[in-house]
CSV table of N, CA and C in Angstrom, one decimal:
chain,number,residue,atom,x,y,z
A,1,MET,N,53.1,-26.9,5.5
A,1,MET,CA,51.9,-27.2,5.4
A,1,MET,C,52.8,-29.3,5.7
A,2,ASN,N,52.2,-29.6,6.9
A,2,ASN,CA,53.4,-31.1,7.1
A,2,ASN,C,52.2,-32.3,6.3
A,3,LYS,N,53.6,-32.9,6.6
A,3,LYS,CA,53.5,-34.4,5.3
A,3,LYS,C,51.7,-34.5,5.4
A,4,THR,N,50.7,-35.1,6.5
A,4,THR,CA,49.6,-35.6,6.4
A,4,THR,C,48.8,-34.6,5.6
A,5,LYS,N,48.8,-33.4,6.0
A,5,LYS,CA,47.6,-32.4,5.2
A,5,LYS,C,47.9,-32.3,3.7
A,6,LYS,N,49.5,-32.4,3.3
A,6,LYS,CA,49.2,-32.5,1.9
A,6,LYS,C,49.7,-33.6,1.0
A,7,LYS,N,49.2,-34.9,1.9
A,7,LYS,CA,49.2,-35.7,1.7
A,7,LYS,C,47.3,-36.7,1.3
A,8,ASN,N,46.9,-35.9,2.1
A,8,ASN,CA,45.2,-35.5,2.1
A,8,ASN,C,45.1,-34.4,0.3
A,9,LEU,N,45.9,-33.4,0.6
A,9,LEU,CA,45.2,-32.6,-0.3
A,9,LEU,C,45.1,-33.4,-2.1
A,10,TYR,N,47.1,-34.2,-1.7
A,10,TYR,CA,47.2,-34.9,-2.9
A,10,TYR,C,46.6,-36.1,-3.4
A,11,THR,N,45.4,-36.3,-1.9
A,11,THR,CA,44.7,-38.3,-2.6
A,11,THR,C,43.6,-37.2,-3.4
A,12,LEU,N,43.3,-36.2,-2.3
A,12,LEU,CA,42.0,-35.9,-2.9
A,12,LEU,C,42.0,-35.4,-4.7
A,13,LEU,N,42.9,-33.8,-4.9
A,13,LEU,CA,42.9,-34.2,-5.8
A,13,LEU,C,42.9,-35.5,-7.1
A,14,GLU,N,43.8,-36.2,-6.7
A,14,GLU,CA,44.6,-37.6,-7.5
A,14,GLU,C,42.8,-38.3,-7.9
A,15,LYS,N,41.9,-38.2,-6.8
A,15,LYS,CA,40.3,-39.2,-6.9
A,15,LYS,C,39.7,-38.2,-7.7
A,16,LEU,N,39.3,-37.0,-7.4
A,16,LEU,CA,38.6,-35.7,-8.2
A,16,LEU,C,39.1,-36.1,-9.7
A,17,GLU,N,40.2,-36.0,-9.8
A,17,GLU,CA,41.3,-36.3,-11.6
A,17,GLU,C,40.1,-37.2,-11.9
A,18,ASN,N,40.7,-38.4,-11.2
A,18,ASN,CA,40.5,-40.2,-11.5
A,18,ASN,C,38.9,-40.1,-12.1
A,19,THR,N,38.5,-39.2,-10.9
A,19,THR,CA,37.0,-40.0,-10.9
A,19,THR,C,35.4,-39.2,-11.5
A,20,GLN,N,36.0,-37.5,-11.8
A,20,GLN,CA,35.8,-37.0,-12.0
A,20,GLN,C,35.6,-36.0,-13.6
A,21,GLU,N,36.4,-36.5,-14.2
A,21,GLU,CA,37.4,-35.3,-15.5
A,21,GLU,C,35.9,-36.1,-16.4
A,22,GLN,N,35.5,-37.1,-16.8
A,22,GLN,CA,34.3,-37.3,-18.0
A,22,GLN,C,33.2,-36.3,-16.9
A,23,THR,N,33.4,-36.1,-16.4
A,23,THR,CA,31.7,-35.7,-15.8
A,23,THR,C,32.0,-34.4,-16.1
A,24,ILE,N,32.7,-33.8,-15.9
A,24,ILE,CA,33.4,-32.5,-15.5
A,24,ILE,C,33.9,-31.5,-17.7
A,25,ASP,N,34.4,-32.4,-18.0
A,25,ASP,CA,34.1,-32.2,-19.5
A,25,ASP,C,32.5,-31.8,-19.9
A,26,LEU,N,32.1,-33.2,-19.6
A,26,LEU,CA,30.2,-33.6,-20.2
A,26,LEU,C,29.6,-31.9,-19.5
A,27,VAL,N,29.9,-31.1,-18.3
A,27,VAL,CA,29.4,-30.3,-18.2
A,27,VAL,C,30.0,-29.3,-18.8
A,28,ALA,N,31.6,-28.8,-19.1
A,28,ALA,CA,31.9,-28.2,-19.8
A,28,ALA,C,31.0,-27.9,-20.8
A,29,ALA,N,31.0,-29.0,-21.6
A,29,ALA,CA,30.0,-28.5,-23.3
A,29,ALA,C,28.6,-28.2,-22.9
A,30,VAL,N,28.2,-28.4,-22.0
A,30,VAL,CA,26.7,-27.6,-21.6
A,30,VAL,C,27.0,-26.4,-21.7
A,31,CYS,N,27.7,-25.8,-20.6
A,31,CYS,CA,27.8,-24.6,-20.3
A,31,CYS,C,28.9,-23.7,-21.6
A,32,ALA,N,29.2,-24.6,-22.0
A,32,ALA,CA,29.8,-23.7,-23.5
A,32,ALA,C,28.5,-23.7,-25.0
A,33,ASP,N,27.4,-24.8,-24.5
A,33,ASP,CA,26.6,-24.5,-25.5
A,33,ASP,C,25.7,-23.8,-24.8
A,34,SER,N,25.1,-23.7,-23.8
A,34,SER,CA,24.2,-23.0,-23.2
A,34,SER,C,24.9,-21.3,-23.4
A,35,ILE,N,25.9,-21.3,-22.9
A,35,ILE,CA,26.5,-19.8,-23.3
A,35,ILE,C,26.4,-18.9,-25.2
A,36,ALA,N,26.9,-20.9,-26.3
A,36,ALA,CA,27.0,-20.3,-27.1
A,36,ALA,C,25.3,-20.2,-27.5
A,37,LYS,N,24.1,-20.2,-27.4
A,37,LYS,CA,23.2,-20.0,-27.1
A,37,LYS,C,22.6,-18.9,-26.7
A,38,GLY,N,24.0,-17.9,-26.1
A,38,GLY,CA,22.9,-17.0,-25.6
A,38,GLY,C,22.4,-17.5,-23.6
A,39,GLY,N,22.2,-18.2,-23.9
A,39,GLY,CA,21.9,-18.9,-21.6
A,39,GLY,C,23.3,-18.1,-20.7
A,40,LEU,N,22.9,-18.1,-19.6
A,40,LEU,CA,24.2,-18.0,-18.7
A,40,LEU,C,23.7,-18.6,-17.5
A,41,LEU,N,24.8,-18.6,-17.3
A,41,LEU,CA,25.3,-19.6,-16.3
A,41,LEU,C,25.2,-19.1,-15.1
A,42,TYR,N,23.9,-19.3,-13.9
A,42,TYR,CA,24.2,-19.4,-12.6
A,42,TYR,C,24.1,-20.1,-11.3
A,43,PHE,N,24.8,-19.4,-10.1
A,43,PHE,CA,25.5,-20.4,-9.0
A,43,PHE,C,24.3,-19.8,-7.9
A,44,PHE,N,24.2,-20.6,-7.0
A,44,PHE,CA,23.9,-20.4,-5.4
A,44,PHE,C,24.3,-21.6,-4.7
A,45,GLY,N,23.8,-21.8,-3.6
A,45,GLY,CA,24.7,-22.4,-2.4
A,45,GLY,C,24.5,-21.3,-1.2
A,46,THR,N,24.3,-22.1,-0.5
A,46,THR,CA,23.7,-21.2,1.1
A,46,THR,C,25.1,-21.5,2.2
A,47,GLY,N,25.1,-20.8,3.0
A,47,GLY,CA,26.5,-21.1,4.0
A,47,GLY,C,27.8,-20.9,4.2
A,48,HIS,N,28.7,-21.8,3.5
A,48,HIS,CA,29.8,-21.7,3.6
A,48,HIS,C,29.8,-21.4,2.1
A,49,SER,N,29.1,-22.5,0.8
A,49,SER,CA,28.9,-22.7,-0.9
A,49,SER,C,28.0,-21.6,-1.6
A,50,HIS,N,27.9,-20.8,-0.1
A,50,HIS,CA,27.3,-19.5,-1.3
A,50,HIS,C,28.8,-18.6,-2.0
A,51,MET,N,29.9,-19.3,-1.1
A,51,MET,CA,31.4,-18.3,-1.6
A,51,MET,C,31.1,-18.8,-3.3
A,52,ILE,N,30.8,-20.1,-3.3
A,52,ILE,CA,31.3,-21.2,-4.4
A,52,ILE,C,30.5,-20.2,-5.5
A,53,ALA,N,28.9,-19.0,-5.3
A,53,ALA,CA,28.1,-18.7,-5.9
A,53,ALA,C,29.0,-17.2,-6.3
A,54,GLU,N,29.5,-16.4,-5.7
A,54,GLU,CA,30.0,-15.2,-5.7
A,54,GLU,C,31.9,-15.7,-6.5
A,55,GLU,N,32.3,-16.6,-6.3
A,55,GLU,CA,34.2,-16.7,-6.9
A,55,GLU,C,34.0,-16.6,-8.6
A,56,PRO,N,33.2,-17.0,-9.7
A,56,PRO,CA,32.9,-16.8,-10.6
A,56,PRO,C,32.5,-15.5,-11.2
A,57,PHE,N,32.0,-15.1,-10.6
A,57,PHE,CA,30.9,-13.8,-10.9
A,57,PHE,C,32.3,-11.9,-10.6
A,58,TYR,N,31.9,-11.4,-11.5
A,58,TYR,CA,32.9,-9.9,-12.1
A,58,TYR,C,33.7,-10.5,-11.8
A,59,ARG,N,35.1,-10.8,-12.2
A,59,ARG,CA,35.7,-11.9,-12.3
A,59,ARG,C,36.7,-10.8,-13.7
A,60,ALA,N,37.7,-10.2,-13.0
A,60,ALA,CA,38.7,-9.6,-14.0
A,60,ALA,C,38.9,-10.5,-15.0
A,61,GLY,N,38.5,-10.3,-16.2
A,61,GLY,CA,38.9,-11.2,-17.5
A,61,GLY,C,37.9,-12.8,-17.7
A,62,GLY,N,36.7,-12.3,-16.4
A,62,GLY,CA,35.6,-12.8,-16.4
A,62,GLY,C,35.1,-13.6,-17.3
A,63,LEU,N,33.8,-15.0,-17.2
A,63,LEU,CA,32.6,-14.5,-17.8
A,63,LEU,C,31.4,-13.6,-17.8
A,64,ALA,N,31.4,-12.5,-18.8
A,64,ALA,CA,30.3,-12.3,-18.1
A,64,ALA,C,29.4,-12.9,-17.9
A,65,CYS,N,28.7,-14.0,-18.2
A,65,CYS,CA,27.6,-14.4,-18.8
A,65,CYS,C,27.0,-14.7,-16.8
A,66,VAL,N,27.6,-15.3,-16.7
A,66,VAL,CA,27.5,-15.0,-14.8
A,66,VAL,C,27.2,-14.7,-13.8
A,67,TYR,N,25.7,-15.3,-13.2
A,67,TYR,CA,25.2,-14.7,-12.4
A,67,TYR,C,24.7,-15.7,-10.9
A,68,PRO,N,25.4,-14.8,-10.0
A,68,PRO,CA,25.2,-15.8,-9.4
A,68,PRO,C,23.7,-15.1,-8.7
A,69,ILE,N,23.4,-16.4,-7.6
A,69,ILE,CA,21.6,-16.2,-7.0
A,69,ILE,C,22.4,-15.7,-4.9
A,70,LEU,N,22.5,-14.6,-5.1
A,70,LEU,CA,22.8,-14.3,-3.2
A,70,LEU,C,22.1,-13.8,-2.4
A,71,GLU,N,21.3,-15.5,-1.8
A,71,GLU,CA,20.4,-14.4,-0.6
A,71,GLU,C,20.2,-14.1,0.8
A,72,THR,N,20.9,-13.2,0.5
A,72,THR,CA,21.2,-12.8,2.2
A,72,THR,C,20.5,-13.8,3.2
A,73,ASP,N,19.8,-13.8,3.6
A,73,ASP,CA,19.3,-14.5,4.8
A,73,ASP,C,20.1,-16.2,4.5
A,74,LEU,N,20.5,-16.3,4.2
A,74,LEU,CA,20.8,-18.0,3.3
A,74,LEU,C,22.5,-18.2,3.3
A,75,MET,N,23.0,-16.8,3.3
A,75,MET,CA,24.2,-16.6,4.1
A,75,MET,C,25.3,-15.8,5.0
A,76,LEU,N,26.0,-16.2,5.5
A,76,LEU,CA,26.9,-16.7,6.6
A,76,LEU,C,26.7,-15.3,7.6
A,77,HIS,N,27.2,-13.9,7.5
A,77,HIS,CA,27.7,-12.9,7.4
A,77,HIS,C,26.3,-12.2,8.3
A,78,GLU,N,24.9,-12.6,8.4
A,78,GLU,CA,24.3,-12.1,8.9
A,78,GLU,C,23.8,-13.4,10.3
A,79,GLY,N,24.7,-14.3,10.9
A,79,GLY,CA,24.3,-15.0,12.0
A,79,GLY,C,24.8,-16.7,11.3
A,80,ALA,N,25.8,-17.1,11.8
A,80,ALA,CA,25.1,-19.6,11.0
A,80,ALA,C,23.6,-19.4,11.9
A,81,SER,N,23.9,-19.4,12.9
A,81,SER,CA,22.3,-20.4,13.0
A,81,SER,C,20.6,-19.5,12.4
A,82,LYS,N,21.2,-17.9,12.0
A,82,LYS,CA,19.4,-18.4,11.5
A,82,LYS,C,20.1,-18.6,10.3
A,83,SER,N,21.3,-18.6,9.1
A,83,SER,CA,21.3,-19.1,8.2
A,83,SER,C,20.5,-20.2,7.8
A,84,CYS,N,21.3,-21.0,9.0
A,84,CYS,CA,21.5,-22.1,9.3
A,84,CYS,C,19.9,-22.5,9.1
A,85,GLY,N,18.8,-21.9,10.2
A,85,GLY,CA,17.2,-21.9,10.1
A,85,GLY,C,16.7,-22.5,8.7
A,86,TYR,N,18.0,-21.0,8.0
A,86,TYR,CA,16.5,-20.8,6.7
A,86,TYR,C,16.6,-22.0,5.9
A,87,GLU,N,17.8,-22.1,5.8
A,87,GLU,CA,18.3,-23.2,4.5
A,87,GLU,C,17.8,-24.7,4.9
A,88,ARG,N,17.0,-24.6,6.0
A,88,ARG,CA,16.1,-25.8,5.8
A,88,ARG,C,14.9,-24.9,5.6
A,89,LEU,N,14.5,-24.4,5.7
A,89,LEU,CA,12.7,-24.1,5.4
A,89,LEU,C,12.1,-24.2,3.9
A,90,GLU,N,11.5,-25.2,4.0
A,90,GLU,CA,10.6,-25.4,2.3
A,90,GLU,C,10.4,-23.8,2.1
A,91,GLY,N,10.7,-23.6,0.8
A,91,GLY,CA,10.3,-22.6,0.0
A,91,GLY,C,11.3,-21.3,-0.3
A,92,LEU,N,12.5,-21.4,0.2
A,92,LEU,CA,13.2,-20.1,-0.1
A,92,LEU,C,14.4,-20.0,-1.1
A,93,GLY,N,14.1,-21.3,-1.3
A,93,GLY,CA,15.1,-21.9,-2.9
A,93,GLY,C,14.3,-21.3,-3.8
A,94,ASN,N,13.2,-22.3,-3.8
A,94,ASN,CA,12.0,-21.3,-5.4
A,94,ASN,C,12.5,-20.3,-5.6
A,95,LEU,N,12.0,-19.6,-3.7
A,95,LEU,CA,11.8,-17.7,-4.5
A,95,LEU,C,13.3,-17.5,-4.3
A,96,ALA,N,14.0,-18.1,-4.9
A,96,ALA,CA,15.6,-17.5,-4.8
A,96,ALA,C,15.6,-17.2,-6.1
A,97,VAL,N,15.4,-18.5,-6.9
A,97,VAL,CA,15.2,-19.3,-8.3
A,97,VAL,C,14.1,-18.0,-9.0
A,98,ALA,N,13.1,-18.1,-8.9
A,98,ALA,CA,12.0,-17.1,-9.3
A,98,ALA,C,12.4,-15.9,-9.4
A,99,ASN,N,13.5,-15.1,-8.3
A,99,ASN,CA,13.5,-13.5,-8.3
A,99,ASN,C,14.8,-13.9,-9.5
A,100,THR,N,14.6,-14.7,-10.2
A,100,THR,CA,16.1,-14.7,-11.7
A,100,THR,C,15.1,-14.7,-12.7
A,101,ASN,N,16.3,-14.7,-14.4
A,101,ASN,CA,15.6,-14.6,-15.4
A,101,ASN,C,15.9,-15.9,-15.6
A,102,ILE,N,16.2,-17.0,-14.9
A,102,ILE,CA,16.6,-17.7,-15.2
A,102,ILE,C,15.4,-18.8,-16.3
A,103,SER,N,16.2,-19.2,-17.0
A,103,SER,CA,15.5,-20.4,-18.1
A,103,SER,C,15.2,-21.2,-19.1
A,104,LYS,N,14.9,-21.6,-19.9
A,104,LYS,CA,15.3,-23.1,-21.1
A,104,LYS,C,17.0,-22.4,-21.4
A,105,GLY,N,18.1,-23.9,-20.7
A,105,GLY,CA,19.3,-23.2,-21.6
A,105,GLY,C,20.0,-23.6,-20.7
A,106,ASP,N,19.5,-22.4,-19.6
A,106,ASP,CA,20.3,-21.7,-18.6
A,106,ASP,C,20.9,-23.1,-17.9
A,107,VAL,N,22.0,-22.7,-17.2
A,107,VAL,CA,22.7,-23.9,-15.9
A,107,VAL,C,22.5,-23.7,-14.9
A,108,LEU,N,21.9,-24.0,-13.8
A,108,LEU,CA,22.8,-23.7,-12.6
A,108,LEU,C,23.2,-24.8,-11.6
A,109,PHE,N,24.4,-23.9,-11.8
A,109,PHE,CA,25.4,-24.8,-10.1
A,109,PHE,C,24.6,-24.8,-9.1
A,110,ILE,N,24.4,-25.7,-8.4
A,110,ILE,CA,24.1,-25.8,-6.2
A,110,ILE,C,25.2,-26.2,-6.0
A,111,ALA,N,25.9,-26.0,-4.8
A,111,ALA,CA,26.0,-25.9,-4.2
A,111,ALA,C,26.4,-26.6,-3.0
A,112,SER,N,26.4,-27.8,-2.2
A,112,SER,CA,26.2,-28.2,-1.1
A,112,SER,C,26.9,-29.4,-1.1
A,113,ASN,N,27.8,-29.0,1.2
A,113,ASN,CA,28.6,-30.2,0.6
A,113,ASN,C,27.1,-31.8,0.8
A,114,SER,N,26.7,-31.3,2.3
A,114,SER,CA,25.5,-32.6,2.5
A,114,SER,C,24.3,-33.1,1.4
A,115,GLY,N,23.7,-31.7,0.8
A,115,GLY,CA,23.1,-31.7,-0.3
A,115,GLY,C,21.8,-32.1,-0.1
A,116,ARG,N,21.2,-32.0,1.4
A,116,ARG,CA,20.7,-32.5,2.1
A,116,ARG,C,19.1,-31.4,2.7
A,117,ASN,N,19.7,-29.9,2.9
A,117,ASN,CA,19.2,-29.1,3.2
A,117,ASN,C,18.1,-28.4,1.6
A,118,CYS,N,16.2,-27.8,2.2
A,118,CYS,CA,15.8,-28.0,1.5
A,118,CYS,C,16.3,-27.1,0.9
A,119,ALA,N,16.7,-25.9,0.9
A,119,ALA,CA,16.7,-24.5,0.1
A,119,ALA,C,18.1,-24.5,-1.7
A,120,VAL,N,18.5,-25.6,-1.0
A,120,VAL,CA,19.0,-26.0,-2.3
A,120,VAL,C,18.0,-27.2,-3.4
A,121,ILE,N,17.9,-27.6,-2.8
A,121,ILE,CA,16.3,-29.3,-3.7
A,121,ILE,C,15.8,-28.2,-4.4
A,122,ASP,N,14.9,-27.0,-3.4
A,122,ASP,CA,13.8,-26.3,-3.9
A,122,ASP,C,15.2,-25.4,-5.3
A,123,ALA,N,15.9,-24.9,-5.0
A,123,ALA,CA,15.6,-24.1,-6.5
A,123,ALA,C,16.7,-25.0,-7.6
A,124,ALA,N,17.7,-26.5,-7.8
A,124,ALA,CA,16.9,-27.4,-8.4
A,124,ALA,C,15.6,-27.6,-9.0
A,125,MET,N,14.6,-27.7,-8.1
A,125,MET,CA,13.8,-28.2,-8.3
A,125,MET,C,13.0,-26.8,-10.0
A,126,GLU,N,12.6,-26.1,-9.1
A,126,GLU,CA,12.6,-24.2,-9.6
A,126,GLU,C,13.1,-24.7,-11.1
A,127,ALA,N,14.3,-24.7,-10.8
A,127,ALA,CA,15.3,-24.3,-11.8
A,127,ALA,C,14.8,-25.5,-13.5
A,128,LYS,N,14.7,-26.9,-12.8
A,128,LYS,CA,14.2,-27.6,-14.1
A,128,LYS,C,12.9,-27.0,-14.5
A,129,LYS,N,12.5,-27.0,-13.5
A,129,LYS,CA,11.1,-26.7,-13.8
A,129,LYS,C,10.5,-25.3,-15.1
A,130,ARG,N,11.7,-24.6,-14.8
A,130,ARG,CA,11.9,-23.7,-16.0
A,130,ARG,C,12.7,-23.8,-17.0
A,131,GLY,N,13.0,-25.0,-17.4
A,131,GLY,CA,13.9,-25.5,-18.2
A,131,GLY,C,15.0,-25.3,-18.1
A,132,ALA,N,15.4,-25.0,-17.0
A,132,ALA,CA,17.7,-25.0,-17.1
A,132,ALA,C,18.1,-26.1,-16.3
A,133,ILE,N,19.0,-26.3,-17.0
A,133,ILE,CA,20.2,-27.3,-16.6
A,133,ILE,C,20.7,-27.7,-15.2
A,134,THR,N,21.0,-28.3,-14.4
A,134,THR,CA,21.2,-28.3,-13.2
A,134,THR,C,21.8,-29.0,-12.9
A,135,VAL,N,22.9,-28.5,-12.1
A,135,VAL,CA,24.5,-29.4,-12.0
A,135,VAL,C,25.0,-29.2,-10.5
A,136,ALA,N,24.6,-30.1,-9.4
A,136,ALA,CA,25.3,-30.1,-7.7
A,136,ALA,C,26.8,-30.3,-8.0
A,137,ILE,N,26.8,-29.6,-6.7
A,137,ILE,CA,27.8,-29.8,-6.9
A,137,ILE,C,28.5,-30.4,-4.9
A,138,THR,N,28.3,-31.3,-4.8
A,138,THR,CA,28.6,-31.9,-3.6
A,138,THR,C,29.5,-32.9,-3.4
A,139,SER,N,29.6,-33.7,-1.6
A,139,SER,CA,30.0,-33.9,-1.5
A,139,SER,C,29.4,-35.8,-1.6
A,140,MET,N,29.9,-36.2,-2.5
A,140,MET,CA,28.7,-38.2,-3.0
A,140,MET,C,29.6,-38.5,-0.7
A,141,ASP,N,30.1,-38.3,-0.6
A,141,ASP,CA,30.7,-39.6,1.0
A,141,ASP,C,30.0,-38.7,2.2
A,142,HIS,N,29.5,-37.4,1.8
A,142,HIS,CA,28.2,-37.1,2.4
A,142,HIS,C,26.9,-37.1,2.5
A,143,THR,N,26.5,-37.2,1.2
A,143,THR,CA,25.6,-36.9,1.0
A,143,THR,C,24.5,-38.6,1.6
A,144,THR,N,25.5,-39.2,1.0
A,144,THR,CA,24.9,-40.9,0.7
A,144,THR,C,24.5,-40.7,2.2
A,145,LYS,N,25.3,-40.5,3.3
A,145,LYS,CA,24.9,-40.9,4.6
A,145,LYS,C,23.8,-40.2,5.5
A,146,VAL,N,23.2,-39.3,4.7
A,146,VAL,CA,22.5,-38.8,5.0
A,146,VAL,C,20.7,-38.6,4.8
A,147,THR,N,20.4,-37.7,5.5
A,147,THR,CA,18.5,-38.6,5.2
A,147,THR,C,18.6,-36.2,4.9
A,148,SER,N,17.5,-36.9,3.4
A,148,SER,CA,17.1,-35.2,3.4
A,148,SER,C,16.1,-34.3,4.0
A,149,ARG,N,16.3,-33.6,3.4
A,149,ARG,CA,15.1,-33.0,5.0
A,149,ARG,C,13.8,-32.2,4.6
A,150,HIS,N,14.1,-32.5,2.6
A,150,HIS,CA,12.7,-32.0,2.3
A,150,HIS,C,12.1,-33.2,1.4
A,151,SER,N,10.2,-32.5,2.1
A,151,SER,CA,9.6,-32.8,2.4
A,151,SER,C,9.7,-34.7,0.8
A,152,SER,N,10.0,-34.2,0.0
A,152,SER,CA,10.6,-35.3,-1.7
A,152,SER,C,11.0,-36.4,-0.8
A,153,GLY,N,11.6,-36.4,0.4
A,153,GLY,CA,12.9,-37.2,0.3
A,153,GLY,C,14.5,-36.8,-0.4
A,154,LEU,N,14.2,-36.5,-1.2
A,154,LEU,CA,15.8,-36.0,-1.8
A,154,LEU,C,16.7,-35.8,-1.8
A,155,ASN,N,18.1,-36.0,-2.0
A,155,ASN,CA,18.6,-34.8,-1.5
A,155,ASN,C,19.4,-34.4,-3.0
A,156,LEU,N,20.0,-33.4,-3.4
A,156,LEU,CA,20.3,-32.8,-4.1
A,156,LEU,C,21.0,-33.0,-5.7
A,157,TYR,N,21.9,-34.8,-5.2
A,157,TYR,CA,22.0,-35.0,-6.4
A,157,TYR,C,21.4,-36.3,-6.9
A,158,GLN,N,20.1,-36.2,-6.0
A,158,GLN,CA,19.0,-37.5,-6.9
A,158,GLN,C,18.4,-36.2,-7.1
A,159,VAL,N,17.9,-34.9,-7.5
A,159,VAL,CA,17.4,-33.6,-7.9
A,159,VAL,C,18.2,-33.4,-8.9
A,160,CYS,N,18.8,-32.8,-9.3
A,160,CYS,CA,19.5,-32.5,-10.8
A,160,CYS,C,20.3,-33.6,-12.0
A,161,ASP,N,20.4,-32.7,-13.0
A,161,ASP,CA,20.5,-33.6,-14.4
A,161,ASP,C,22.2,-34.0,-14.1
A,162,TYR,N,23.2,-33.2,-13.8
A,162,TYR,CA,25.0,-33.9,-13.4
A,162,TYR,C,25.2,-33.1,-11.5
A,163,VAL,N,26.0,-34.1,-11.5
A,163,VAL,CA,26.6,-34.5,-10.0
A,163,VAL,C,27.9,-34.1,-10.1
A,164,LEU,N,28.6,-33.2,-9.7
A,164,LEU,CA,30.2,-33.2,-9.8
A,164,LEU,C,30.1,-33.3,-8.0
A,165,ASP,N,30.7,-34.7,-8.0
A,165,ASP,CA,31.7,-34.7,-6.1
A,165,ASP,C,32.7,-33.9,-6.1
A,166,ASN,N,32.6,-33.5,-5.4
A,166,ASN,CA,33.7,-32.3,-4.3
A,166,ASN,C,34.7,-33.1,-3.9
A,167,GLY,N,34.4,-34.5,-3.8
A,167,GLY,CA,35.7,-35.5,-2.4
A,167,GLY,C,35.4,-35.1,-1.5
A,168,GLY,N,34.4,-34.2,-1.0
A,168,GLY,CA,34.4,-33.5,1.1
A,168,GLY,C,33.9,-34.7,1.4
A,169,GLU,N,34.9,-34.9,2.4
A,169,GLU,CA,34.1,-36.0,3.5
A,169,GLU,C,32.8,-35.1,4.7
A,170,MET,N,32.7,-36.4,5.1
A,170,MET,CA,31.4,-36.1,5.8
A,170,MET,C,32.1,-34.9,7.0
A,171,GLY,N,31.3,-34.0,7.2
A,171,GLY,CA,31.7,-33.0,8.4
A,171,GLY,C,32.6,-31.8,7.5
A,172,ASP,N,32.5,-31.7,6.2
A,172,ASP,CA,33.5,-30.7,5.9
A,172,ASP,C,34.8,-30.5,5.5
A,173,ALA,N,34.9,-31.2,6.4
A,173,ALA,CA,37.1,-31.1,6.8
A,173,ALA,C,37.6,-32.4,5.9
A,174,SER,N,39.3,-32.6,6.0
A,174,SER,CA,39.5,-33.9,6.8
A,174,SER,C,41.3,-33.4,6.3
A,175,VAL,N,41.0,-31.8,7.8
A,175,VAL,CA,42.0,-31.9,7.8
A,175,VAL,C,42.4,-31.2,9.5
């Protein structure tokens, strides 16, 4: 790894440590409380962000209370253009969450770098309607520079109970 790439990585990690530690601790406590009460941790994302939903699921030694919401039409493996089109349609995020048993006290993590597409915003709104706690994983640098594609005019960070800034840059890449 060259020095520029390494510097970008270290700078990002330091930024996250300095700006996200309190929120991470708070969200960890919310998750621990949910699990202690029998709740589940749900994960949802579209495009590349769906991989965040897969990562904690069915890991050796991992938590059994993790439930990924994996909607094929919103994932890249059947066509990037197709999934990009579907994530911009209102209603699919609602449906994805409605097809789970998410309820009061559960926690839904929603990953989206831009936080502007309908599917993730709809998912957050549906989960909140059902009493779940919502956590956005998004790039505040990116999402605050773009307008929402949702009829509410809101971006994901404006809908969720908690926001974890992933430190990402506009356009998803730093190197």
